Each structure stands twice: as structure tokens, then as C-alpha cells.
C-alpha positions as a printed Julia matrix, in Angstrom:
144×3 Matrix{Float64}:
 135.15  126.6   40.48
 134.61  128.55  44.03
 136.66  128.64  46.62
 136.28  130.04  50.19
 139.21  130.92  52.13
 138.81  131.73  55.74
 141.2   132.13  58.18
 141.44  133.72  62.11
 145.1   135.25  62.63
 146.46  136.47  65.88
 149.62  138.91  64.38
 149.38  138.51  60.81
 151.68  135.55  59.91
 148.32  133.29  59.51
 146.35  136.28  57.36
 149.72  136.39  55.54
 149.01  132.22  54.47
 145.8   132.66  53.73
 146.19  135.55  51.29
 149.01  133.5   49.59
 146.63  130.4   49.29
 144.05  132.48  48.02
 146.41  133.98  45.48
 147.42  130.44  44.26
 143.99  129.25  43.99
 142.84  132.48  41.74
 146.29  131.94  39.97
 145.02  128.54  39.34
 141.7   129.87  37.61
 139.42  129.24  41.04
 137.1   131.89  41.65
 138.31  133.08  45.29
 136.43  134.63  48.51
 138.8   135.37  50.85
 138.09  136.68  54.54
 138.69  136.29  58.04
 136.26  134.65  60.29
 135.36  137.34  61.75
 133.77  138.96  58.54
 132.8   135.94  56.68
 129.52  135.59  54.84
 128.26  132.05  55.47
 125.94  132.49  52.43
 128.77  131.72  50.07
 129.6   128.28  51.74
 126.66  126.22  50.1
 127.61  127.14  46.81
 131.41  126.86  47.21
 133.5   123.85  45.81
 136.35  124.52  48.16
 136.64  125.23  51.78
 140.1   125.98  53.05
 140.37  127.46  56.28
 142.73  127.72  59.42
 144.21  129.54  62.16
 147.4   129.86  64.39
 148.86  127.0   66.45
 147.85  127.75  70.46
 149.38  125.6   73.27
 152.33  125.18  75.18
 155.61  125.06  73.28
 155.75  121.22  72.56
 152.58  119.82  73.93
 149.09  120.41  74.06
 148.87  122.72  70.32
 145.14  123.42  69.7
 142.83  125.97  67.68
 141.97  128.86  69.26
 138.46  129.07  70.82
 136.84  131.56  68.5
 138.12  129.19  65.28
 136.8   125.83  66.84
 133.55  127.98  67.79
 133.2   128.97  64.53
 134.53  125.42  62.83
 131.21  123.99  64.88
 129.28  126.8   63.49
 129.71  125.67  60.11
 130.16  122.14  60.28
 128.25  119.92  57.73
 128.08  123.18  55.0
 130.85  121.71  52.67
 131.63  117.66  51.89
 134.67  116.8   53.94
 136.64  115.67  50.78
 136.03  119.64  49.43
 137.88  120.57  52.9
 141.55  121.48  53.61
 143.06  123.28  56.53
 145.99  125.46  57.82
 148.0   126.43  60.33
 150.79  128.57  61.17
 153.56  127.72  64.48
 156.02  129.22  66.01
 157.61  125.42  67.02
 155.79  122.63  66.33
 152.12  121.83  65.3
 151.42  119.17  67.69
 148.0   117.8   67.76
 146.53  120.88  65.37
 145.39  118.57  62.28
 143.37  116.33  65.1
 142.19  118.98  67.08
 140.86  121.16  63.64
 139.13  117.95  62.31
 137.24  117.38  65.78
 136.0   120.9   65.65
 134.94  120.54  62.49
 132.98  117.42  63.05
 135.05  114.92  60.42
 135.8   111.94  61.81
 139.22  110.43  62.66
 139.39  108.48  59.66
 138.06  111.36  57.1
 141.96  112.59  55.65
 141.38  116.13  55.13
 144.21  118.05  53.73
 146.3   120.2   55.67
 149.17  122.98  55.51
 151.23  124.02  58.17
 153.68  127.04  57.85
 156.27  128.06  60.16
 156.94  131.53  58.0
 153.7   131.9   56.59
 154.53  131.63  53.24
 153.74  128.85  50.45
 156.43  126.63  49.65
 156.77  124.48  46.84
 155.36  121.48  48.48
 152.33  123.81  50.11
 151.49  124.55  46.19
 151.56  120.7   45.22
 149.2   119.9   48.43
 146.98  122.66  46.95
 147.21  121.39  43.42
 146.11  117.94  43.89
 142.95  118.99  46.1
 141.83  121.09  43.69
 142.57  118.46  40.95
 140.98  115.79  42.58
 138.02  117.32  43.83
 137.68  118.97  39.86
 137.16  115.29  39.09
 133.97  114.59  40.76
């Protein structure tokens, strides 16, 4: 199994997630590509069998939390590469995540009703419930 991990960080905290996701995954056995968006290599997406990717949480303290540009610009970039149910995303906050998960899914092209899973950090760390998300994407998507 492949995964792809790619991630856009503003100070570090996000990098910091995807690293530790990354690390879990190739814990787990998964073969693991992990880069920013700024240096990925979209070759690798066809042939992946996981696409995990995310960024910070932009917007105004309680309202209004969005991607930043360059991820959406690049989420439209690669929309369609990798099967929805093979997607899961990310994000790291200061407060609150707002209307990320929404937001990330609409740049990405899956529809409302598509659940995609999706991680949200306030330290940017893994917890324990982080690594059981992870664990039953992987396991489900090993199934078919």
C-alpha cells in the first residue's frame, strides 16, 4: 500500500501533523511519500492508494475558517487523481475549525454528501483518537 501525504504549513505546527501522520502510516506498514505542496510530485498520485492532505485553519477567530488560497489552488489542481473514499484531510487551529472540513471538500471537488475523513489538531500532534481515524481508513479502504 502507497500513501501520499501532502500538506501546506504556515509556521510549522501543520508540517509537524503531517510528519506524524506519515510516521503512523509507515509504522502501519504503508509505503509513505511525504511532502509539502509546494514540492510535490503529482506523478505519484495515480498510483497511490491513499491521499491525505491538509493545511492550517485561515479566517477570523470564530467565523469564516477556510483553506488558504495556495492549498484550495492546488486541491483544484488535483482534483479527480484519487477516488474520494481513498481521501482524508487535516487541519491544524489556533481556536476553532469552523467551516474547514466543508470548505476543503469544495476545493477538492467531492460533493456535500461524499464523507471524507478528516483530522483536526489544535497542537499538532496525533492523539489517540487521530490514530483510530487513521486506522480505520486505511483498514477500510485495504478492503476493496
Amino acid at each position: 500500500m502507497k500513501a501520499v501525504v501532502l500538506y501546506y504549513s504556515h509556521k510549522g505546527k501543520t508540517a509537524g501533523l503531517a510528519r506524524e501522520i506519515a510516521m503512523y502510516l509507515w509504522s502501519k506498514g504503508i509505503s509513505v511519500s511525504l511532502s509539502s505542496i509546494s514540492d510535490a510530485n503529482l506523478e505519484r498520485l495515480p498510483d497511490c492508494d491513499f491521499l491525505i492532505s491538509g493545511c492550517w485553519t485561515c479566517g477570523w477567530f470564530l467565523v469564516g475558517q477556510h483553506p488558504h488560497k495556495r492549498w484550495k489552488d492546488f486541491a483544484k489542481q488535483i482534483r479527480g487523481i484519487v477516488k474520494t473514499e481513498r481521501t482524508l484531510f487535516f487541519t491544524t487551529y489556533k481556536f476553532r475549525t469552523g467551516s474547514m472540513y466543508a470548505c476543503m471538500k469544495r476545493a477538492a471537488g467531492i460533493p456535500r454528501s461524499s464523507l471524507v475523513p478528516f483530522i483536526q489538531s489544535r497542537t499538532g500532534f496525533l492523539t489517540d483518537s487521530d490514530k483510530k481515524v487513521l486506522d480505520r481508513f486505511i483498514n477500510i479502504n485495504s478492503i476493496h
